Short mmCIF file of C-alpha atoms in Angstrom, two decimals:
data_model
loop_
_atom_site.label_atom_id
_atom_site.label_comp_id
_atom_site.label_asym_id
_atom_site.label_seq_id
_atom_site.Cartn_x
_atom_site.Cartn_y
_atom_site.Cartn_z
CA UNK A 4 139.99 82.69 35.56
CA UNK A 5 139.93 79.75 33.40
CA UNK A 6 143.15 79.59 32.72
CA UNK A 7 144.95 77.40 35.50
CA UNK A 8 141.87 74.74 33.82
CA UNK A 9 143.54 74.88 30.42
CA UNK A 10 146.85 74.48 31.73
CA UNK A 11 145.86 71.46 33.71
CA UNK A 12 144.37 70.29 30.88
CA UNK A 13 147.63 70.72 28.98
CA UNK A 14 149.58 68.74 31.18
CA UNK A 15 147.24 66.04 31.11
CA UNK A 16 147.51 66.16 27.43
CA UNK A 17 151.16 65.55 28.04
CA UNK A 18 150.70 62.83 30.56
CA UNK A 19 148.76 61.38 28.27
CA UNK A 20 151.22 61.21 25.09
CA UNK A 21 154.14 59.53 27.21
CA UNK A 22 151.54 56.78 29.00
CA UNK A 23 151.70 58.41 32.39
CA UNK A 24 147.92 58.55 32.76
CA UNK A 25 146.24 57.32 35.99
CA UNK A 26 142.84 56.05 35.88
CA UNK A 27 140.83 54.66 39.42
CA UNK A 28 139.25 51.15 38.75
CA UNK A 29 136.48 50.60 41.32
CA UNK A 30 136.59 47.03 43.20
CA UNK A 31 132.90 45.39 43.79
CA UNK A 32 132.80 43.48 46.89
CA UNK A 33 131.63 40.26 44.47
CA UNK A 34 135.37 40.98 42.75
CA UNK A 35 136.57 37.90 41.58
CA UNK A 36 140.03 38.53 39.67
CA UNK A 37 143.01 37.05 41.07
CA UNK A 38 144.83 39.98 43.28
CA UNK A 39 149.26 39.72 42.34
CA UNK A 40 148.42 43.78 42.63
CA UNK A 41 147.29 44.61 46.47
CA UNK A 42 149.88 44.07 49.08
CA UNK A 43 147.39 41.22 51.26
CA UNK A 44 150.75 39.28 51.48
CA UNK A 45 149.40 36.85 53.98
CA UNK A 46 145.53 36.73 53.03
CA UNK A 47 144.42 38.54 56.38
CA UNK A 48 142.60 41.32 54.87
CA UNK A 49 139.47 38.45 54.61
CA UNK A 50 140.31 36.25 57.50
CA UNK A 51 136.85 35.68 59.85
CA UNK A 52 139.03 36.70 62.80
CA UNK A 53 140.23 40.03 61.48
CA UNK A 54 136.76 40.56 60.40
CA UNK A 55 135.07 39.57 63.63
CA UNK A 56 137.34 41.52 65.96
CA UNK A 57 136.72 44.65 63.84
CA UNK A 58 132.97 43.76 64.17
CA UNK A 59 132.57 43.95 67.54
CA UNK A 60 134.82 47.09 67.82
CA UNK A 61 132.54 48.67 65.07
CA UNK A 62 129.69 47.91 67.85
CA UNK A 63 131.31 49.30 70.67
CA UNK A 64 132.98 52.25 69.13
CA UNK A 65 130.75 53.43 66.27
CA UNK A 66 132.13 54.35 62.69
CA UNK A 67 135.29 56.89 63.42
CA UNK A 68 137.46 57.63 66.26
CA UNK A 69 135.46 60.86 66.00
CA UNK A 70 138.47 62.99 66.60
CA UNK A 71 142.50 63.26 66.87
CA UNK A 72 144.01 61.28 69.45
CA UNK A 73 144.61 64.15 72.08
CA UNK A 74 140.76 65.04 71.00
CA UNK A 75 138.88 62.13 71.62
CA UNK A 76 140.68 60.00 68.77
CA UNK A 77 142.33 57.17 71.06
CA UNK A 78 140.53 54.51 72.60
CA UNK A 79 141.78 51.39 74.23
CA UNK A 80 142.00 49.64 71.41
CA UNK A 81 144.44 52.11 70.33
CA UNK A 82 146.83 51.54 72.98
CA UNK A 83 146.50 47.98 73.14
CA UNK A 84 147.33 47.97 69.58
CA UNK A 85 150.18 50.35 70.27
CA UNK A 86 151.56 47.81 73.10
CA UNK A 87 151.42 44.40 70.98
CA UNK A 88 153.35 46.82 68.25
CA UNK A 89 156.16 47.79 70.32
CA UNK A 90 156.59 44.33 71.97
CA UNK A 91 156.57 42.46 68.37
CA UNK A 92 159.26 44.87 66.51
CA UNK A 93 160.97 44.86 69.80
CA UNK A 94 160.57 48.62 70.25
CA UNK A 95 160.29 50.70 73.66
CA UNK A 96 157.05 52.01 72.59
CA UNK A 97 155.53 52.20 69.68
CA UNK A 98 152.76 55.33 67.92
CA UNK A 99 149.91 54.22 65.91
CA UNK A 100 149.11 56.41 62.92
CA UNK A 101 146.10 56.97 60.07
CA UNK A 102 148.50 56.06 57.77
CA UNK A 103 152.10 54.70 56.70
CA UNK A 104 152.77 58.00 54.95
CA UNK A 105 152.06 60.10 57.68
CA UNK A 106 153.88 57.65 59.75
CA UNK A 107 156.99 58.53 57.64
CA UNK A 108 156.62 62.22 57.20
CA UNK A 109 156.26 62.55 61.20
CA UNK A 110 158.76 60.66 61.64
CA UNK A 111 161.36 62.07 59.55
CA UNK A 112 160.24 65.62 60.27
CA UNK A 113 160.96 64.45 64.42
CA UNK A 114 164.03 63.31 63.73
CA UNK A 115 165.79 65.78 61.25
CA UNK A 116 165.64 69.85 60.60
CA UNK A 117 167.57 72.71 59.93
CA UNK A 118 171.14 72.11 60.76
CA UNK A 119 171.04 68.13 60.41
CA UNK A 120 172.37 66.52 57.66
CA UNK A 121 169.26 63.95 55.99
CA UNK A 122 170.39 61.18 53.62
CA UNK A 123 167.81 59.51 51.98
CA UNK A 124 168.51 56.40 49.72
CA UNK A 125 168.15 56.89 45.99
CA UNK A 126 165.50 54.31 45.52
CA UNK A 127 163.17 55.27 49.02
CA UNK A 128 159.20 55.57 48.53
CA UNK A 129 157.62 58.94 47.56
CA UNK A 130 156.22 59.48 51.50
CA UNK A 131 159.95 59.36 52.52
CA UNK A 132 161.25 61.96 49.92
CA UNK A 133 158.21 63.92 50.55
CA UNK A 134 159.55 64.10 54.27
CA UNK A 135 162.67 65.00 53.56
CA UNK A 136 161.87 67.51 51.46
CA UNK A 137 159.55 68.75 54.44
CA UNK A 138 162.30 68.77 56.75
CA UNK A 139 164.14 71.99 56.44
CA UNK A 140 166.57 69.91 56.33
CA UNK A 141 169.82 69.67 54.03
CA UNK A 142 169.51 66.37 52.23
CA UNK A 143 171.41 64.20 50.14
CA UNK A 144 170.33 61.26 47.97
CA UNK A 145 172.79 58.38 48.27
CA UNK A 146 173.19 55.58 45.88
CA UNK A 147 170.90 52.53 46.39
CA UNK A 148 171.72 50.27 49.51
CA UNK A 149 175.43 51.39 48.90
CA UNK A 150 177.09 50.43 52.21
CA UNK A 151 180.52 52.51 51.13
CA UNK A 152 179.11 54.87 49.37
CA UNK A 153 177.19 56.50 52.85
CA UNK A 154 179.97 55.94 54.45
CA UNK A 155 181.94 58.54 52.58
CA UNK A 156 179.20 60.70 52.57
CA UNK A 157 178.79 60.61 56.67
CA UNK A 158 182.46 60.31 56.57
CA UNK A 159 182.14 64.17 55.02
CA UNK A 160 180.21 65.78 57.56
CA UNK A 161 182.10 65.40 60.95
CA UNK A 162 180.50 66.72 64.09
CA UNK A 163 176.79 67.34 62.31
CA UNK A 164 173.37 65.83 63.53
CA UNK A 165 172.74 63.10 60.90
CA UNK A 166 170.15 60.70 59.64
CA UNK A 167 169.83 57.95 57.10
CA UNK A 168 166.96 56.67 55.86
CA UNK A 169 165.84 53.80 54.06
CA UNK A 170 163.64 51.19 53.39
CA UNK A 171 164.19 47.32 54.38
CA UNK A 172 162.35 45.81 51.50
CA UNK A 173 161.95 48.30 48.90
CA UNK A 174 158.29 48.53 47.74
CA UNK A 175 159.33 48.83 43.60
CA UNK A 176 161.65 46.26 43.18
CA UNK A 177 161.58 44.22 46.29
CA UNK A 178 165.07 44.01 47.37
CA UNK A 179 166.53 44.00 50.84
CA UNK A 180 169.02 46.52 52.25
CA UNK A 181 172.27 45.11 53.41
CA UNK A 182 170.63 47.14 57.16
CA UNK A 183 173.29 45.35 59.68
CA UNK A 184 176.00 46.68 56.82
CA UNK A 185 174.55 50.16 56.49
CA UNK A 186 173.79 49.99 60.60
CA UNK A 187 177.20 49.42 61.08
CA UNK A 188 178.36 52.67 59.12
CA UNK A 189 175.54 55.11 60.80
CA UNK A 190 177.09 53.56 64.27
CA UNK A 191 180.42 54.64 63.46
CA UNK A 192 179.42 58.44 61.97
CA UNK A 193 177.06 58.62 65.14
CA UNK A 194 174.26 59.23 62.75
CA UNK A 195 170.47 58.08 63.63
CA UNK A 196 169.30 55.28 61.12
CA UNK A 197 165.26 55.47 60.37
CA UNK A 198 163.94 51.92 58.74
CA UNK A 199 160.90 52.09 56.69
CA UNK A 200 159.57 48.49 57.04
CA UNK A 201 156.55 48.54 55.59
CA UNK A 202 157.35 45.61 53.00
CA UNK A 203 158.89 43.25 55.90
CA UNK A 204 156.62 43.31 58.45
CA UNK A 205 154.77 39.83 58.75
CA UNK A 206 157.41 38.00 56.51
CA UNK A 207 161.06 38.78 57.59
CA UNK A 208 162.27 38.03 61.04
CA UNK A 209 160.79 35.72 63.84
CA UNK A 210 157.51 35.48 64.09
CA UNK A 211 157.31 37.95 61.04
CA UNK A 212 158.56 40.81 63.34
CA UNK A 213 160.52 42.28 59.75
CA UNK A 214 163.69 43.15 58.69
CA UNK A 215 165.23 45.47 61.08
CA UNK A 216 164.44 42.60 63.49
CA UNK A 217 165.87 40.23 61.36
CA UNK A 218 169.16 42.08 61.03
CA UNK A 219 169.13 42.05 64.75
CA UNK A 220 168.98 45.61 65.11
CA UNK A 221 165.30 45.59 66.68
CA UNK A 222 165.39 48.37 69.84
CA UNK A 223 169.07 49.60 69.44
CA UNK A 224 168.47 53.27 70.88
CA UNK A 225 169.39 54.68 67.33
CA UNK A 226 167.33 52.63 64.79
CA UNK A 227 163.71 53.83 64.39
CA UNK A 228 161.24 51.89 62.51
CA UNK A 229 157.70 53.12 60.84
CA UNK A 230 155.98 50.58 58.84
CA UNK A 231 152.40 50.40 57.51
CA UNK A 232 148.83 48.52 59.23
CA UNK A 233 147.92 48.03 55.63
CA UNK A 234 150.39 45.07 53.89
CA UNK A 235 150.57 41.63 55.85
CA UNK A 236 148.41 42.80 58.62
CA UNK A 237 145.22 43.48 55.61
CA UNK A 238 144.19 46.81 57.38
CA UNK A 239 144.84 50.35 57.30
CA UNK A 240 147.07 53.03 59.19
CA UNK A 241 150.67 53.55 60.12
CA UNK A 242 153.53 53.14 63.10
CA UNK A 243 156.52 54.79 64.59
CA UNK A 244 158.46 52.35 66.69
CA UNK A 245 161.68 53.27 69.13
CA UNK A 246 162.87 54.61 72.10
CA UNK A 247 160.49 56.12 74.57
CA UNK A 248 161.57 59.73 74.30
CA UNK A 249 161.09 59.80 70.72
CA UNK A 250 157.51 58.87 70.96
CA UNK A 251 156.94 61.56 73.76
CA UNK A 252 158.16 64.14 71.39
CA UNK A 253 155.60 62.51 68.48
CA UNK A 254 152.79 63.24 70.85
CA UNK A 255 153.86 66.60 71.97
CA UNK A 256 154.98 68.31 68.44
CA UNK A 257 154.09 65.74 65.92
CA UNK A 258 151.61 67.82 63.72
CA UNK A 259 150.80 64.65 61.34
CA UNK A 260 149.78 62.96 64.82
CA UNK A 261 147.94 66.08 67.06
CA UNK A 262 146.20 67.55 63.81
CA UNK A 263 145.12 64.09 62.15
CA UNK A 264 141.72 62.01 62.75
CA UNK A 265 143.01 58.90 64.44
CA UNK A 266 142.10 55.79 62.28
CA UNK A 267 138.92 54.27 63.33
CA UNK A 268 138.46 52.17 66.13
CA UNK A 269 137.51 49.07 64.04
CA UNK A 270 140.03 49.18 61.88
CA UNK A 271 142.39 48.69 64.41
CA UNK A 272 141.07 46.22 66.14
CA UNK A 273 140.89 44.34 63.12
CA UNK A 274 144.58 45.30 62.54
CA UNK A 275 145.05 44.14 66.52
CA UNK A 276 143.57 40.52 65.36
CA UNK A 277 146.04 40.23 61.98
CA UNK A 278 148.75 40.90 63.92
CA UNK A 279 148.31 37.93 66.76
CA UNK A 280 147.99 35.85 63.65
CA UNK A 281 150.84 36.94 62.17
CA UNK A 282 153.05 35.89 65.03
CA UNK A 283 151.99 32.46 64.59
CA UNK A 284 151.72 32.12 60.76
CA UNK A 285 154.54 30.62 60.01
CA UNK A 286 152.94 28.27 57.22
CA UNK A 287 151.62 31.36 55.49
CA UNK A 288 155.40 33.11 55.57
CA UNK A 289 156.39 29.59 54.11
CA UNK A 290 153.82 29.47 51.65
CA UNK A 291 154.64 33.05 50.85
CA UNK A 292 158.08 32.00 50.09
CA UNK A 293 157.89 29.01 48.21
CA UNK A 294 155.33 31.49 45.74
CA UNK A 295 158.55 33.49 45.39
CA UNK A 296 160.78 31.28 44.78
CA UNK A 297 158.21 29.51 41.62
CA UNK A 298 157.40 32.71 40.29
CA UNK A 299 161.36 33.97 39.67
CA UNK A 300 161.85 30.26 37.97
CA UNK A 301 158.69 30.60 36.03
CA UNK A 302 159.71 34.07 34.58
CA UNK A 303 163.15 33.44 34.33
CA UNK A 304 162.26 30.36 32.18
CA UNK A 305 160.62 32.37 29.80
CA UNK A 306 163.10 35.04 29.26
CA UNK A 307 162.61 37.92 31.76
CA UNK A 308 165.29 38.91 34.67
CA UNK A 309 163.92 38.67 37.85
CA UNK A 310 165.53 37.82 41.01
CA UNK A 311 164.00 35.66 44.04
CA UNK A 312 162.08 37.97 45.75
CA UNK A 313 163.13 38.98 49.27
CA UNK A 314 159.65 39.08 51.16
CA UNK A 315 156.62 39.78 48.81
CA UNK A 316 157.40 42.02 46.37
CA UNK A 317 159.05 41.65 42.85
CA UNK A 318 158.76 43.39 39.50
CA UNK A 319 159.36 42.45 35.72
CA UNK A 320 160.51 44.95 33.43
CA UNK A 321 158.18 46.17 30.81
CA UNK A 322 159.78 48.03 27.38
CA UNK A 323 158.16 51.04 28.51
CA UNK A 324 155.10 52.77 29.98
CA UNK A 325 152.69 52.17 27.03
CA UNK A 326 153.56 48.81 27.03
CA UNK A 327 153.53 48.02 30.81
CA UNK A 328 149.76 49.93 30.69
CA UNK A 329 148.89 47.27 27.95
CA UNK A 330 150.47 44.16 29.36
CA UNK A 331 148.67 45.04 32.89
CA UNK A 332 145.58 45.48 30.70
CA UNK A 333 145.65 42.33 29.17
CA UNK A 334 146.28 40.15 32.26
CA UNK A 335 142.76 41.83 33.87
CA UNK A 336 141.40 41.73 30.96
CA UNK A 337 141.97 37.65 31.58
CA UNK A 338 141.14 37.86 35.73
CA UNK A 339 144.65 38.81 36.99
CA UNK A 340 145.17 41.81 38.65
CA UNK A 341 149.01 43.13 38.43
CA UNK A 342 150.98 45.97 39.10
CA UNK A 343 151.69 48.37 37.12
CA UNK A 344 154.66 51.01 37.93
CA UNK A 345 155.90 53.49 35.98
CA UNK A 346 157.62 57.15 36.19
CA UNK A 347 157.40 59.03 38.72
CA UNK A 348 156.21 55.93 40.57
CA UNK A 349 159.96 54.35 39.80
CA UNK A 350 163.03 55.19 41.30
CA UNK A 351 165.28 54.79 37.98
CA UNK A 352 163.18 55.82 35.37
CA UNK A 353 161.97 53.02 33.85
CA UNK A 354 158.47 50.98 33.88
CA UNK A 355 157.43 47.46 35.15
CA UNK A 356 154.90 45.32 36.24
CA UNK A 357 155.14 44.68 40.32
CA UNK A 358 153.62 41.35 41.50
CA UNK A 359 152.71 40.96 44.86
CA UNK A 360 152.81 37.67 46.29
CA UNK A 361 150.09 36.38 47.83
CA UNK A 362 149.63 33.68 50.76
CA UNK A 363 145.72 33.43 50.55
CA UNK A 364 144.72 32.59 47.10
CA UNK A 365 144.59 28.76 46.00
CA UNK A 366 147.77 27.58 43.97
CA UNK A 367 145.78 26.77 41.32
CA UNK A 368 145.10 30.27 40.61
CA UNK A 369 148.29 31.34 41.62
CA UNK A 370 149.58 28.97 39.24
CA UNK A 371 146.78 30.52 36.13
CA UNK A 372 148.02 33.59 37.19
CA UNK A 373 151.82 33.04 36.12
CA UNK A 374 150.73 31.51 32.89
CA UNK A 375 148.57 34.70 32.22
CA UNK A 376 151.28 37.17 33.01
CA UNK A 377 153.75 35.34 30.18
CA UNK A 378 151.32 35.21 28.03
CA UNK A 379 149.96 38.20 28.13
CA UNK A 380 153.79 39.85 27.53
CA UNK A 381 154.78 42.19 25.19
#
């Protein structure tokens, strides 16, 4: 019976000799390293407001939602989250989640199944291939944000239920699908287009209301949007945003919604609270901005190729997976935490370190932190 043991502990020993070890590093509450690795884009996990409002729900509610949210899960906090959602991405309704990845998988199990045709972009996050491959579904990868290249692969399947999905900002390398170019084709091949906009949210768009908004394709009856609770707005948990009927189904057949705990009450209120000060934080989005903007010059300048970030995310190559793991090592080692990404975890292969910009900490460590990360390089 100990068998399936050793042959876990053989592929470990594998994982091991090509760098692809994992190992958990524990945060103390005290922490005080400079964070380019979390995705607090706008500082909000820590703001007194957040933290009050979840306060006071953690009073009224208790710990957990105590159930799923046709149990005894939702609570008005819940739906009064759920309304400020839809209203900000500009959504009929919107479906609160305990997490962007089962956000994702529900969705894209809702929307596609035997018979339809799924295409999923080469580059998407692992929660979106996981619900493909979930689907029953017949799915084809299509080349990264490759306006043309989906169109001949719609253009191939006349008459079939279809569905593309993507992400806006992608959450490896940070760049933004062309989505009013790649809307445009899904309109014409009458073919449903499902946004993950987990890396947009809170940055893109007016008021921060993210990238499908700002390709002004916010409530068209076939775009969908899920995002994440856990990036700008500092919490936890996950949406599906669109047309009414969609989120009737959700709540009728949605098994990662009816079977799930729903996230605790506190959390999102506290999630509730980051998001009315995300509508008005435009000097944190500009802030946020101007960091991406110095940080491409800064690396640039000393030798590495990275583009202007679109939102919050951007990544520097590494010369491989050993070397990434050191380079990450040494900037923590020094009191900056970084990103570091490497197979499966990237789309193409290859490893990186993946910055995350961030609105809250002073310049003058965001500033130290740049200097540590070149000269910490391999």
């Amino acid at each position: 019976m100990a068998g399936w043991q050793e042959a876990l502990e053989c592929q470990a020993r594998t994982r091991a000799k090509a760098g692809l070890t994992r190992t958990l590093r524990h945060r103390a509450p005290d922490d005080s390293v400079v964070d380019l690795a979390g995705n607090d884009y706008l500082g909000l996990a820590v703001h007194p407001e957040v933290i009050a409002a979840s306060v006071r729900a953690l009073q009224a509610y208790g710990l957990g939602a105590t159930g799923s949210r046709l149990v005894r899960g939702s609570t008005d906090a819940h739906a009064d989250l759920e309304t400020e959602l839809a209203g900000w991405l500009g959504a009929e309704r919107a479906l609160v989640y305990s997490s962007g990845y089962l956000a994702n998988l529900g969705a894209v199990r809702a929307l596609a199944g035997p018979g339809t045709l799924l295409v999923s972009d080469r580059y998407n996050h692992a929660s979106l291939i996981d619900g493909c491959r979930g689907s029953g579904a017949e799915v084809v990868v299509a080349p990264h944000a490759d306006p043309a290249a989906l169109a001949a692969i719609l253009g191939a399947h006349p008459g079939r239920a279809k569905v593309f999905v993507t992400e806006s900002v992608f959450s490896v390398d940070g760049d933004l699908a062309p989505l009013a170019e790649l809307h445009a084709v899904t309109s014409a091949h009458d073919t449903l287009l499902l946004v993950d906009d987990a890396h947009a949210i809170g940055i893109l768009g007016r008021h921060g209301s993210g990238g499908v908004a700002a390709a002004g394709l916010a409530g068209l009856a076939d775009v969908v949007v899920t995002a994440t609770l856990s990036k700008s707005l500092g919490g936890a948990g996950g949406v599906i945003a669109g047309p009414a009927a969609l989120i009737r189904h959700l709540v009728d057949t949605g098994r990662t919604f009816i079977y799930d705990t729903a996230p605790p009450p506190a959390v999102v209120a506290g999630v509730h609270a980051a998001l009315r000060i995300t509508r008005a934080a435009d000097d944190r989005r500009a802030v946020l901005a101007d960091r991406g903007r110095l940080t491409a010059r800064r690396l640039t300048a000393a030798g590495f190729t990275v583009p202007t970030p679109a939102a919050g995310v951007l990544s520097v190559p590494a010369p491989g997976p050993e070397a990434a793991l050191s380079w990450a090592a040494d900037c923590r080692d020094r009191g900056i935490a970084v990103g570091c990404f490497r197979p499966p975890s990237t789309p193409d292969g290859s490893s990186r370190l993946r910055l995350t910009l961030n609105a809250g900490i002073s310049q003058q460590d965001f500033d130290r932190a740049l200097d540590v990360i070149v000269e910490c390089a391999p």
